[in-house]
């Protein structure tokens, strides 16, 4: 279809690719992890201290083993998710230290908030994957918070979830728990059970935590998403093409590492770059430039025949107001419409990642469901065109009592679960609620309706036992 | 670019076209205006009573004289607007009887509200056309409200505006006023000075008012947009393809009429069809189906080589809340991105057309400006890719103090005028305002900053004199 979003030509993408290759050959990328540098070196890639200099040939050879699409499996196999090509995963927000209450007040997030977010994700219609680090619970022991969150997600929701790439140890721990859940490490090698988010540290670096997580997760058979979050004019050039070249160099090198560790590792090419706000110097994720990056990233990933990742319902709004609605809808629409395959932050994010909101979560779910309806293709055939009915009903008639209307309406027409469609009198009679207030009511209903997945008591016991062993004496909320 | 919105194939569009032709040949379209039926008849088109039955050949022959794009001229020629192909017009809302105050209270709209909307449109950055009937002022004499609104728009804003297709008389009156403004009827024949909205009365009818307006406006050299507003399952079939076939039959026949009156009349192919809400039976314009219709309508218009029309910031929300933000942003993005050329209702609409809100107007303007930034293509070249800077700054560096950052940032990065990007402390210190409250402050600033266009006193006097004459003694607000 004709679209006014920019279509990058093959020549333009080639040019970005060549710029990335020039960056890698002239300056390279720093890996703050000795084993990673070693892996590059052993594979014949030039290194100088912590810096690696992969060539175009080495990168393209490594990426040749990466699948174009893959399945991430769930403990409930009915909920396996395909990622790549036409298929995409929608996930909750990630990494927020705070919770925003209705009206906008922010407070530190707690493990009980994490549990609520798992319940909302488990009962979510549009979200087909569970997250990780949906908030950073302030009341968990930082040494084992990854175990609490991962176990809470694994036992509380039977959709596939995200791994714990917070450190080499956390990545390993999550693989160990998965081995218990799936009956051994071997069972994790056919299809991954998690996808983990391993961001570069722009410009041109990977932190020890992220780099070593890539290695551990690839070894454990888990999928790895490598993404850059570059702020134009701050951690990257002020020009969008410059940022595309820089993030491409970073992502390709991280993905190459995963392939060197285990050829065939399912990987995702990602970006969550956006604009720096010129007034505050802060990251702006409600910015229109975000959607440009999303669209370009989807196109770059297709060029390399890789699944793609971007953010979803992103915004800079401080509460679930009209700004949150507009910015998040634009970003999520662009992510889905551009063909992104792994859409993190689909639900809940406020204030430039600073907080999660349960009410925003409910809003974003409805928006996601609406967009999914928008992209459902229609069949154009004699039955759907329905010329006979149109001729029969004729000028000035109506279709309300047509048999077909009754028969087809629920399939054809999306029904809102949150958005108001009542008229003014009904709306005022029902209390003149704005969307944030209506969503707050739904949060309570959803949490009350939740029931935990029906896993065997044995599995729960084994997982808990393993988590306690991995915790090494540190206190677990889940214990 | 790859998009997940449906791309209709040539075969599918052919099939919709053929369905429309079958509807026209088997059932025809009713024109509730004797002159219109006569025009069809004189051009060899079969008629029966009020029903006309144009053939495919007759329609395609008539449409062959319609331009693919045209310029609508403004009293300030710097503000002429091109409509068609890559170019598009953004206009304020249309037809609302009410005003929504901050918080959601609805009240009858007044002529003073109309004046405010003209001022907001005149000072709008993204809106490049002025509207008509932006609200239906309850305190105008209904016999001459069209004169008040048209004159208010013409004198208060120097952008091109919409005509007054409320009746044969109103359409004629607006042409008469334009003749005064532009120095005679002949001056209106090169390029139109207005575009008017002439909707069909679905299914398969045109009202006397709309049909006769098409005739008068085409005669007066003015552009005509013919659009259908069909509700799935109510005024049209429950299936989206069925509605596409029905609205296509209606639009093509109305556009044919304009070409028969004056070949070469600039016309726009439109639709504002959407879903019927299954619970209330009411029109839902925040519905995802609206975006499907927008996308399909843009594709149908291109098939006929005609400019296209859809709605813009449409929503069913009762106030400027998160629902308003999300629904309106989705609809407006889809209108712009699909390639629509005439986007009515870009700013201000709430509650399924029932009301205009000044605060929503400000929100929609910002969203429109953001979308315009999103679709601005980037140039991919050595300068924008900026490999040298990336190599120089290197790993762990930053770009904040780069010369290029200072030089380029204002051009490259969109700056918000309404959306909050400050952090929690700054936001609370500034009063914890939600977007509706922030927008209300901007409404006041904008109205205070307005100054009327610098038209000659003679022009104003002549226009007013003509309006008084056309009013025939009925009281004019503008007098």
Short mmCIF file of C-alpha atoms in Angstrom, two decimals, chain A:
data_model
loop_
_atom_site.label_atom_id
_atom_site.label_comp_id
_atom_site.label_asym_id
_atom_site.label_seq_id
_atom_site.Cartn_x
_atom_site.Cartn_y
_atom_site.Cartn_z
CA UNK A 1 0.00 0.00 0.00
CA UNK A 2 1.08 3.53 -0.60
CA UNK A 3 2.23 5.10 2.63
CA UNK A 4 3.62 8.51 3.41
CA UNK A 5 6.11 7.06 5.91
CA UNK A 6 9.46 6.88 4.17
CA UNK A 7 10.28 3.76 2.19
CA UNK A 8 14.04 3.32 2.26
CA UNK A 9 15.34 2.23 -1.11
CA UNK A 10 17.75 -0.69 -1.47
CA UNK A 11 20.45 1.87 -2.30
CA UNK A 12 19.72 3.88 0.85
CA UNK A 13 19.83 0.81 3.07
CA UNK A 14 23.05 -0.29 1.38
CA UNK A 15 24.48 3.12 2.20
CA UNK A 16 23.53 2.84 5.87
CA UNK A 17 24.98 -0.66 5.93
CA UNK A 18 28.26 0.53 4.41
CA UNK A 19 28.45 3.40 6.91
CA UNK A 20 28.08 0.87 9.75
CA UNK A 21 30.80 -1.29 8.26
CA UNK A 22 33.10 1.75 8.02
CA UNK A 23 32.42 2.57 11.69
CA UNK A 24 33.27 -1.00 12.69
CA UNK A 25 36.44 -1.13 10.66
CA UNK A 26 37.70 2.34 11.64
CA UNK A 27 36.69 2.43 15.30
CA UNK A 28 35.26 -0.95 16.36
CA UNK A 29 33.09 -1.72 19.37
CA UNK A 30 34.16 -2.07 22.99
CA UNK A 31 33.07 -5.17 24.91
CA UNK A 32 33.59 -4.74 28.64
CA UNK A 33 33.81 -8.49 29.14
CA UNK A 34 36.98 -10.47 28.57
CA UNK A 35 35.27 -13.68 27.49
CA UNK A 36 33.35 -11.85 24.76
CA UNK A 37 36.52 -10.33 23.33
CA UNK A 38 38.03 -13.79 23.42
CA UNK A 39 35.12 -15.29 21.49
CA UNK A 40 35.54 -12.70 18.74
CA UNK A 41 39.32 -13.30 18.67
CA UNK A 42 38.96 -17.10 18.50
CA UNK A 43 36.69 -16.66 15.50
CA UNK A 44 39.37 -14.75 13.64
CA UNK A 45 37.98 -11.29 14.30
CA UNK A 46 40.53 -8.55 14.89
CA UNK A 47 40.61 -7.23 18.48
CA UNK A 48 42.64 -4.54 20.23
CA UNK A 49 42.28 -4.64 24.00
CA UNK A 50 38.52 -4.58 24.64
CA UNK A 51 37.69 -3.39 21.12
CA UNK A 52 36.53 -5.76 18.41
CA UNK A 53 36.62 -4.97 14.68
CA UNK A 54 34.41 -7.42 12.79
CA UNK A 55 34.51 -7.12 9.00
CA UNK A 56 31.47 -7.12 6.75
CA UNK A 57 32.28 -10.65 5.63
CA UNK A 58 32.56 -11.90 9.21
CA UNK A 59 29.27 -10.29 10.21
CA UNK A 60 27.34 -11.52 7.20
CA UNK A 61 28.72 -15.02 7.63
CA UNK A 62 27.70 -15.09 11.30
CA UNK A 63 24.22 -13.70 10.62
CA UNK A 64 23.65 -16.29 7.90
CA UNK A 65 22.99 -18.83 10.66
CA UNK A 66 20.31 -16.70 12.37
CA UNK A 67 16.72 -17.76 11.66
CA UNK A 68 14.36 -15.35 9.89
CA UNK A 69 11.60 -16.38 12.31
CA UNK A 70 11.34 -18.65 15.33
CA UNK A 71 8.89 -19.93 17.92
CA UNK A 72 9.23 -19.07 21.57
CA UNK A 73 7.59 -21.80 23.56
CA UNK A 74 5.34 -21.45 26.59
CA UNK A 75 4.71 -23.83 29.47
CA UNK A 76 1.23 -23.97 27.96
CA UNK A 77 2.05 -25.00 24.37
CA UNK A 78 -1.22 -23.47 23.15
CA UNK A 79 0.39 -20.14 23.93
CA UNK A 80 3.61 -20.57 21.96
CA UNK A 81 4.36 -17.42 19.99
CA UNK A 82 5.87 -17.12 16.54
CA UNK A 83 8.23 -14.17 16.08
CA UNK A 84 9.29 -13.06 12.60
CA UNK A 85 7.80 -12.44 9.18
CA UNK A 86 4.10 -11.65 9.57
CA UNK A 87 4.05 -12.76 13.22
CA UNK A 88 4.64 -10.56 16.20
CA UNK A 89 4.74 -10.60 19.98
CA UNK A 90 3.23 -7.90 22.20
CA UNK A 91 4.69 -7.49 25.68
CA UNK A 92 4.15 -5.30 28.74
CA UNK A 93 6.46 -2.44 29.76
CA UNK A 94 9.97 -3.03 31.06
CA UNK A 95 12.36 -1.43 33.51
CA UNK A 96 10.29 1.21 35.33
CA UNK A 97 11.31 2.07 38.90
CA UNK A 98 7.98 3.74 39.73
CA UNK A 99 4.24 3.20 39.72
CA UNK A 100 1.94 6.07 38.73
CA UNK A 101 -1.36 6.19 40.58
CA UNK A 102 -4.52 7.62 38.98
CA UNK A 103 -4.18 11.39 38.93
CA UNK A 104 -0.43 11.23 38.40
CA UNK A 105 1.18 10.62 41.80
CA UNK A 106 4.37 8.56 41.51
CA UNK A 107 5.60 6.08 44.12
CA UNK A 108 8.32 3.43 44.33
CA UNK A 109 7.24 0.11 42.87
CA UNK A 110 6.98 -2.99 45.06
CA UNK A 111 6.99 -6.70 44.43
CA UNK A 112 3.23 -6.71 44.96
CA UNK A 113 3.02 -4.40 41.90
CA UNK A 114 5.07 -6.90 39.95
CA UNK A 115 2.61 -9.63 40.91
CA UNK A 116 -0.28 -7.48 39.74
CA UNK A 117 1.42 -6.86 36.40
CA UNK A 118 1.91 -10.61 35.94
CA UNK A 119 -1.81 -11.11 36.62
CA UNK A 120 -2.78 -8.40 34.13
CA UNK A 121 -0.47 -9.90 31.51
CA UNK A 122 -1.82 -13.40 32.17
CA UNK A 123 -5.39 -12.20 31.61
CA UNK A 124 -4.53 -9.90 28.72
CA UNK A 125 -6.22 -10.50 25.41
CA UNK A 126 -3.76 -8.68 23.10
CA UNK A 127 -0.50 -9.34 24.99
CA UNK A 128 0.70 -12.75 23.85
CA UNK A 129 4.00 -12.71 25.77
CA UNK A 130 4.82 -12.12 29.40
CA UNK A 131 7.56 -9.65 30.32
CA UNK A 132 10.37 -9.38 32.82
CA UNK A 133 11.42 -6.44 34.98
CA UNK A 134 7.99 -4.89 34.35
CA UNK A 135 8.85 -2.72 37.31
CA UNK A 136 11.99 -2.72 39.47
CA UNK A 137 10.53 -3.74 42.85
CA UNK A 138 12.13 -1.62 45.57
CA UNK A 139 11.43 -4.19 48.28
CA UNK A 140 13.27 -7.13 46.72
CA UNK A 141 16.81 -8.08 47.71
CA UNK A 142 18.79 -6.77 44.73
CA UNK A 143 20.96 -9.92 44.70
CA UNK A 144 17.96 -12.12 43.92
CA UNK A 145 15.29 -9.78 42.55
CA UNK A 146 15.80 -11.46 39.16
CA UNK A 147 14.85 -14.82 40.69
CA UNK A 148 11.72 -13.39 42.30
CA UNK A 149 10.58 -11.66 39.13
CA UNK A 150 11.39 -14.55 36.81
CA UNK A 151 9.73 -17.13 39.05
CA UNK A 152 6.72 -14.91 39.61
CA UNK A 153 6.32 -14.54 35.84
CA UNK A 154 6.90 -18.22 35.09
CA UNK A 155 4.40 -19.49 37.66
CA UNK A 156 1.84 -16.69 37.38
CA UNK A 157 1.30 -16.68 33.62
CA UNK A 158 1.49 -19.51 31.10
CA UNK A 159 2.58 -17.35 28.15
CA UNK A 160 6.23 -17.32 27.05
CA UNK A 161 8.25 -14.78 28.98
CA UNK A 162 11.40 -12.70 28.87
CA UNK A 163 14.74 -13.78 30.29
CA UNK A 164 16.83 -12.02 32.93
CA UNK A 165 19.85 -10.46 31.21
CA UNK A 166 20.81 -8.31 34.19
CA UNK A 167 24.19 -9.96 34.70
CA UNK A 168 26.02 -13.13 33.76
CA UNK A 169 24.67 -14.72 36.93
CA UNK A 170 21.09 -13.61 36.36
CA UNK A 171 21.14 -14.87 32.78
CA UNK A 172 22.51 -18.21 33.95
CA UNK A 173 19.99 -18.46 36.79
CA UNK A 174 17.09 -17.99 34.45
CA UNK A 175 18.43 -20.73 32.17
CA UNK A 176 18.72 -23.01 35.21
CA UNK A 177 15.12 -22.36 36.19
CA UNK A 178 14.00 -22.99 32.61
CA UNK A 179 15.86 -26.30 32.62
CA UNK A 180 13.79 -27.32 35.66
CA UNK A 181 10.57 -26.13 34.07
CA UNK A 182 11.16 -27.83 30.72
CA UNK A 183 12.82 -31.06 31.86
CA UNK A 184 16.50 -30.41 31.29
CA UNK A 185 18.86 -28.19 29.36
CA UNK A 186 18.54 -30.29 26.22
CA UNK A 187 14.86 -29.40 26.02
CA UNK A 188 15.76 -25.73 25.71
CA UNK A 189 17.82 -26.17 22.56
CA UNK A 190 15.05 -26.90 20.06
CA UNK A 191 13.03 -23.76 20.66
CA UNK A 192 13.77 -20.97 23.13
CA UNK A 193 11.46 -20.46 26.10
CA UNK A 194 12.49 -16.84 26.61
CA UNK A 195 13.60 -13.78 24.70
CA UNK A 196 15.99 -11.43 26.51
CA UNK A 197 16.74 -7.79 25.97
CA UNK A 198 20.47 -7.13 25.61
CA UNK A 199 21.01 -3.45 24.83
CA UNK A 200 24.24 -1.90 23.69
CA UNK A 201 25.71 0.95 25.70
CA UNK A 202 25.78 3.62 23.04
CA UNK A 203 27.94 4.83 21.53
CA UNK A 204 29.90 1.77 20.49
CA UNK A 205 30.03 -0.21 23.72
CA UNK A 206 28.51 -3.23 25.43
CA UNK A 207 28.49 -3.34 29.22
CA UNK A 208 29.85 -6.38 31.01
CA UNK A 209 26.33 -7.31 32.16
CA UNK A 210 24.75 -7.24 28.71
CA UNK A 211 27.68 -8.77 26.83
CA UNK A 212 28.02 -11.71 29.20
CA UNK A 213 24.24 -12.19 29.20
CA UNK A 214 24.31 -12.59 25.42
CA UNK A 215 26.88 -15.37 25.83
CA UNK A 216 25.06 -17.19 28.64
CA UNK A 217 21.66 -16.97 26.96
CA UNK A 218 22.92 -18.14 23.59
CA UNK A 219 24.63 -21.06 25.31
CA UNK A 220 21.39 -21.87 27.10
CA UNK A 221 19.40 -21.99 23.87
CA UNK A 222 17.56 -18.76 24.60
CA UNK A 223 16.65 -16.03 22.13
CA UNK A 224 18.49 -12.74 22.31
CA UNK A 225 17.32 -9.34 21.20
CA UNK A 226 20.10 -6.83 20.72
CA UNK A 227 18.90 -3.26 20.58
CA UNK A 228 20.37 0.18 20.86
CA UNK A 229 18.78 3.11 22.63
CA UNK A 230 20.48 6.11 21.13
CA UNK A 231 19.41 9.67 21.86
CA UNK A 232 19.92 11.89 18.82
CA UNK A 233 22.51 14.53 19.62
CA UNK A 234 23.50 12.95 22.94
CA UNK A 235 24.59 9.31 22.79
CA UNK A 236 24.55 9.47 18.99
CA UNK A 237 24.70 11.97 16.12
CA UNK A 238 21.98 14.60 15.81
CA UNK A 239 20.93 13.24 12.41
CA UNK A 240 18.58 10.30 12.17
CA UNK A 241 20.60 8.60 9.40
CA UNK A 242 23.71 8.92 11.57
CA UNK A 243 21.93 7.22 14.46
CA UNK A 244 20.72 4.48 12.10
CA UNK A 245 24.30 3.80 11.01
CA UNK A 246 25.56 3.78 14.60
CA UNK A 247 22.80 1.57 16.04
CA UNK A 248 23.18 -0.79 13.10
CA UNK A 249 26.89 -1.23 13.83
CA UNK A 250 26.10 -1.98 17.47
CA UNK A 251 23.19 -4.35 16.86
CA UNK A 252 24.96 -6.35 14.15
CA UNK A 253 28.02 -6.84 16.34
CA UNK A 254 25.95 -8.02 19.32
CA UNK A 255 23.97 -10.39 17.12
CA UNK A 256 27.20 -11.68 15.62
CA UNK A 257 28.41 -12.53 19.12
CA UNK A 258 25.28 -14.61 19.74
CA UNK A 259 25.84 -16.52 16.49
CA UNK A 260 29.50 -17.13 17.29
CA UNK A 261 28.55 -18.63 20.67
CA UNK A 262 25.93 -20.89 19.15
CA UNK A 263 25.17 -20.70 15.43
CA UNK A 264 21.42 -20.69 14.90
CA UNK A 265 20.66 -18.80 18.12
CA UNK A 266 17.32 -17.07 17.54
CA UNK A 267 18.04 -13.36 17.55
CA UNK A 268 16.11 -10.13 17.09
CA UNK A 269 17.44 -6.92 15.54
CA UNK A 270 16.26 -4.02 17.65
CA UNK A 271 16.23 -0.34 18.30
CA UNK A 272 14.53 1.92 20.72
CA UNK A 273 16.39 5.06 19.71
CA UNK A 274 14.58 8.35 19.93
CA UNK A 275 15.04 12.09 20.15
CA UNK A 276 16.65 14.12 22.87
CA UNK A 277 14.31 16.88 23.99
CA UNK A 278 16.01 20.12 23.10
CA UNK A 279 14.75 21.98 26.17
CA UNK A 280 15.53 19.47 28.89
CA UNK A 281 18.19 17.30 27.24
CA UNK A 282 16.17 14.30 28.38
CA UNK A 283 15.11 11.33 26.28
CA UNK A 284 11.74 11.89 24.60
CA UNK A 285 9.97 8.65 23.75
CA UNK A 286 6.68 10.26 22.78
CA UNK A 287 8.61 12.02 20.04
CA UNK A 288 7.69 11.69 16.36
CA UNK A 289 11.32 10.74 15.67
CA UNK A 290 10.65 7.51 17.62
CA UNK A 291 8.22 6.41 14.92
CA UNK A 292 10.76 7.23 12.22
CA UNK A 293 13.28 5.01 14.00
CA UNK A 294 10.68 2.26 14.39
CA UNK A 295 9.85 2.31 10.70
CA UNK A 296 13.51 2.43 9.61
CA UNK A 297 14.49 -0.32 12.05
CA UNK A 298 11.82 -2.65 10.68
CA UNK A 299 13.16 -2.03 7.20
CA UNK A 300 16.79 -2.57 8.24
CA UNK A 301 15.88 -5.87 9.95
CA UNK A 302 14.16 -7.12 6.81
CA UNK A 303 17.29 -6.24 4.82
CA UNK A 304 19.25 -8.61 7.06
CA UNK A 305 16.41 -11.17 7.09
CA UNK A 306 16.02 -10.90 10.85
CA UNK A 307 13.02 -10.40 13.16
CA UNK A 308 12.82 -6.83 14.50
CA UNK A 309 12.18 -5.18 17.84
CA UNK A 310 10.91 -1.76 18.86
CA UNK A 311 8.97 -0.17 21.67
CA UNK A 312 5.18 -0.03 21.65
CA UNK A 313 2.96 2.26 23.73
CA UNK A 314 5.65 4.77 24.58
CA UNK A 315 4.98 8.26 25.88
CA UNK A 316 6.37 11.10 27.97
CA UNK A 317 3.05 11.81 29.69
CA UNK A 318 2.99 11.88 33.48
CA UNK A 319 -0.45 10.30 33.77
CA UNK A 320 -3.03 8.48 31.67
CA UNK A 321 -4.26 11.62 29.91
CA UNK A 322 -4.74 12.70 26.30
CA UNK A 323 -0.99 12.97 25.79
CA UNK A 324 -0.49 9.38 26.95
CA UNK A 325 -3.28 8.28 24.62
CA UNK A 326 -1.97 10.09 21.54
CA UNK A 327 1.76 9.44 21.88
CA UNK A 328 1.36 5.78 22.80
CA UNK A 329 -1.17 5.07 20.05
CA UNK A 330 1.10 6.61 17.42
CA UNK A 331 4.14 4.63 18.54
CA UNK A 332 2.27 1.35 18.88
CA UNK A 333 0.53 1.76 15.54
CA UNK A 334 3.83 2.45 13.84
CA UNK A 335 5.46 -0.55 15.48
CA UNK A 336 2.72 -2.93 14.41
CA UNK A 337 2.15 -1.37 11.00
CA UNK A 338 5.85 -1.19 10.09
CA UNK A 339 6.14 -4.93 10.57
CA UNK A 340 8.02 -5.04 13.88
CA UNK A 341 8.03 -8.58 15.33
CA UNK A 342 8.81 -8.08 19.00
CA UNK A 343 7.03 -5.11 20.51
CA UNK A 344 8.19 -4.43 24.03
CA UNK A 345 6.47 -1.79 26.17
CA UNK A 346 3.12 -2.41 24.50
CA UNK A 347 1.29 -1.68 27.74
CA UNK A 348 1.73 0.44 30.84
CA UNK A 349 4.59 2.87 30.24
CA UNK A 350 4.38 6.50 31.35
CA UNK A 351 6.84 9.38 31.66
CA UNK A 352 9.61 8.26 29.35
CA UNK A 353 9.97 4.80 30.94
CA UNK A 354 10.04 6.20 34.47
CA UNK A 355 6.86 4.48 35.60
CA UNK A 356 4.21 1.91 34.95
CA UNK A 357 0.53 2.60 35.40
CA UNK A 358 -2.13 -0.08 35.75
CA UNK A 359 -4.67 2.25 34.15
CA UNK A 360 -2.35 2.98 31.23
CA UNK A 361 -1.88 -0.77 30.87
CA UNK A 362 -5.64 -1.19 30.33
CA UNK A 363 -5.72 1.71 27.85
CA UNK A 364 -2.79 0.32 25.85
CA UNK A 365 -4.40 -3.10 25.70
CA UNK A 366 -7.51 -1.61 24.10
CA UNK A 367 -5.41 0.38 21.65
CA UNK A 368 -3.43 -2.75 20.74
CA UNK A 369 -6.64 -4.70 20.17
CA UNK A 370 -7.95 -1.89 17.96
CA UNK A 371 -4.79 -1.89 15.87
CA UNK A 372 -4.94 -5.67 15.54
CA UNK A 373 -8.48 -5.22 14.18
CA UNK A 374 -7.24 -2.56 11.74
CA UNK A 375 -4.66 -4.84 10.16
CA UNK A 376 -6.97 -7.84 9.81
CA UNK A 377 -7.37 -8.23 6.06
CA UNK A 378 -10.84 -8.39 4.59
CA UNK A 379 -11.82 -10.83 1.93
CA UNK A 380 -13.28 -9.22 -1.14
CA UNK A 381 -15.70 -11.68 -2.70
CA UNK A 382 -19.31 -11.88 -3.84
CA UNK A 383 -20.51 -12.78 -0.38
CA UNK A 384 -18.76 -9.90 1.39
CA UNK A 385 -19.58 -7.38 -1.35
CA UNK A 386 -23.20 -8.41 -0.98
CA UNK A 387 -24.61 -6.68 -4.04
CA UNK A 388 -27.89 -8.62 -3.79
CA UNK A 389 -28.66 -7.23 -0.33
CA UNK A 390 -27.74 -3.70 -1.38
CA UNK A 391 -30.06 -3.96 -4.39
CA UNK A 392 -32.83 -5.47 -2.27
CA UNK A 393 -32.63 -2.92 0.58
CA UNK A 394 -32.43 -0.12 -1.98
CA UNK A 395 -32.47 3.67 -1.54
CA UNK A 396 -33.47 4.90 1.92
CA UNK A 397 -33.68 1.43 3.44
CA UNK A 398 -31.69 0.07 6.36
CA UNK A 399 -29.70 -3.03 7.20
CA UNK A 400 -30.47 -3.31 10.91
CA UNK A 401 -32.84 -6.24 10.51
CA UNK A 402 -30.93 -8.09 7.81
CA UNK A 403 -30.13 -11.67 8.79
CA UNK A 404 -26.53 -11.14 7.75
CA UNK A 405 -26.20 -8.19 10.11
CA UNK A 406 -27.10 -10.36 13.09
CA UNK A 407 -24.99 -13.25 11.88
CA UNK A 408 -21.82 -11.33 11.07
CA UNK A 409 -21.76 -8.25 13.30
CA UNK A 410 -19.73 -9.69 16.15
CA UNK A 411 -17.09 -11.00 13.78
CA UNK A 412 -16.94 -7.91 11.61
CA UNK A 413 -17.21 -5.09 14.15
CA UNK A 414 -14.76 -4.56 16.99
CA UNK A 415 -16.44 -4.10 20.35
CA UNK A 416 -14.76 -1.75 22.82
CA UNK A 417 -14.14 -2.88 26.35
CA UNK A 418 -12.90 0.47 27.67
CA UNK A 419 -13.53 3.28 25.20
CA UNK A 420 -16.75 5.21 25.80
CA UNK A 421 -19.33 5.14 23.03
CA UNK A 422 -22.37 6.21 25.00
CA UNK A 423 -23.97 9.58 24.47
CA UNK A 424 -23.73 12.56 26.78
CA UNK A 425 -26.79 11.73 28.87
CA UNK A 426 -25.71 8.15 29.48
CA UNK A 427 -22.15 9.21 30.12
CA UNK A 428 -23.09 11.82 32.73
CA UNK A 429 -25.61 9.44 34.33
CA UNK A 430 -22.75 6.93 34.70
CA UNK A 431 -20.63 9.48 36.55
CA UNK A 432 -18.88 11.47 33.78
CA UNK A 433 -15.80 9.29 34.02
CA UNK A 434 -12.72 10.05 32.02
CA UNK A 435 -10.77 7.13 30.61
CA UNK A 436 -8.31 6.94 33.49
CA UNK A 437 -11.20 6.53 35.93
CA UNK A 438 -12.89 3.92 33.77
CA UNK A 439 -9.62 2.02 33.45
CA UNK A 440 -9.07 2.03 37.21
CA UNK A 441 -12.37 0.18 37.63
CA UNK A 442 -11.29 -2.41 35.09
CA UNK A 443 -7.97 -2.99 36.85
CA UNK A 444 -9.84 -4.11 39.94
CA UNK A 445 -12.14 -6.38 37.94
CA UNK A 446 -9.26 -7.98 36.09
CA UNK A 447 -7.22 -8.65 39.22
CA UNK A 448 -10.26 -10.17 40.94
CA UNK A 449 -10.93 -12.46 37.97
CA UNK A 450 -7.35 -13.78 37.81
CA UNK A 451 -6.58 -17.37 38.59
CA UNK A 452 -3.11 -18.90 38.48
CA UNK A 453 -2.21 -21.33 35.70
CA UNK A 454 -2.85 -24.94 36.55
CA UNK A 455 0.75 -26.13 36.86
CA UNK A 456 1.50 -29.30 38.83
CA UNK A 457 2.42 -28.84 42.50
CA UNK A 458 5.56 -30.81 41.71
CA UNK A 459 6.72 -28.29 39.14
CA UNK A 460 6.11 -25.40 41.51
CA UNK A 461 8.01 -27.18 44.28
CA UNK A 462 10.95 -28.02 42.03
CA UNK A 463 11.20 -24.48 40.68
CA UNK A 464 11.05 -22.98 44.14
CA UNK A 465 13.68 -25.40 45.40
CA UNK A 466 15.97 -24.47 42.53
CA UNK A 467 15.39 -20.76 43.11
CA UNK A 468 16.23 -21.10 46.79
CA UNK A 469 19.42 -22.95 45.88
CA UNK A 470 20.36 -20.29 43.31
CA UNK A 471 19.60 -17.53 45.85
CA UNK A 472 22.36 -18.88 48.09
CA UNK A 473 20.79 -17.65 51.29
CA UNK A 474 19.52 -14.28 50.07
CA UNK A 475 15.84 -13.77 50.96
CA UNK A 476 13.32 -14.57 48.22
CA UNK A 477 9.86 -13.01 48.10
CA UNK A 478 8.62 -16.10 46.28
CA UNK A 479 9.88 -18.52 48.96
#
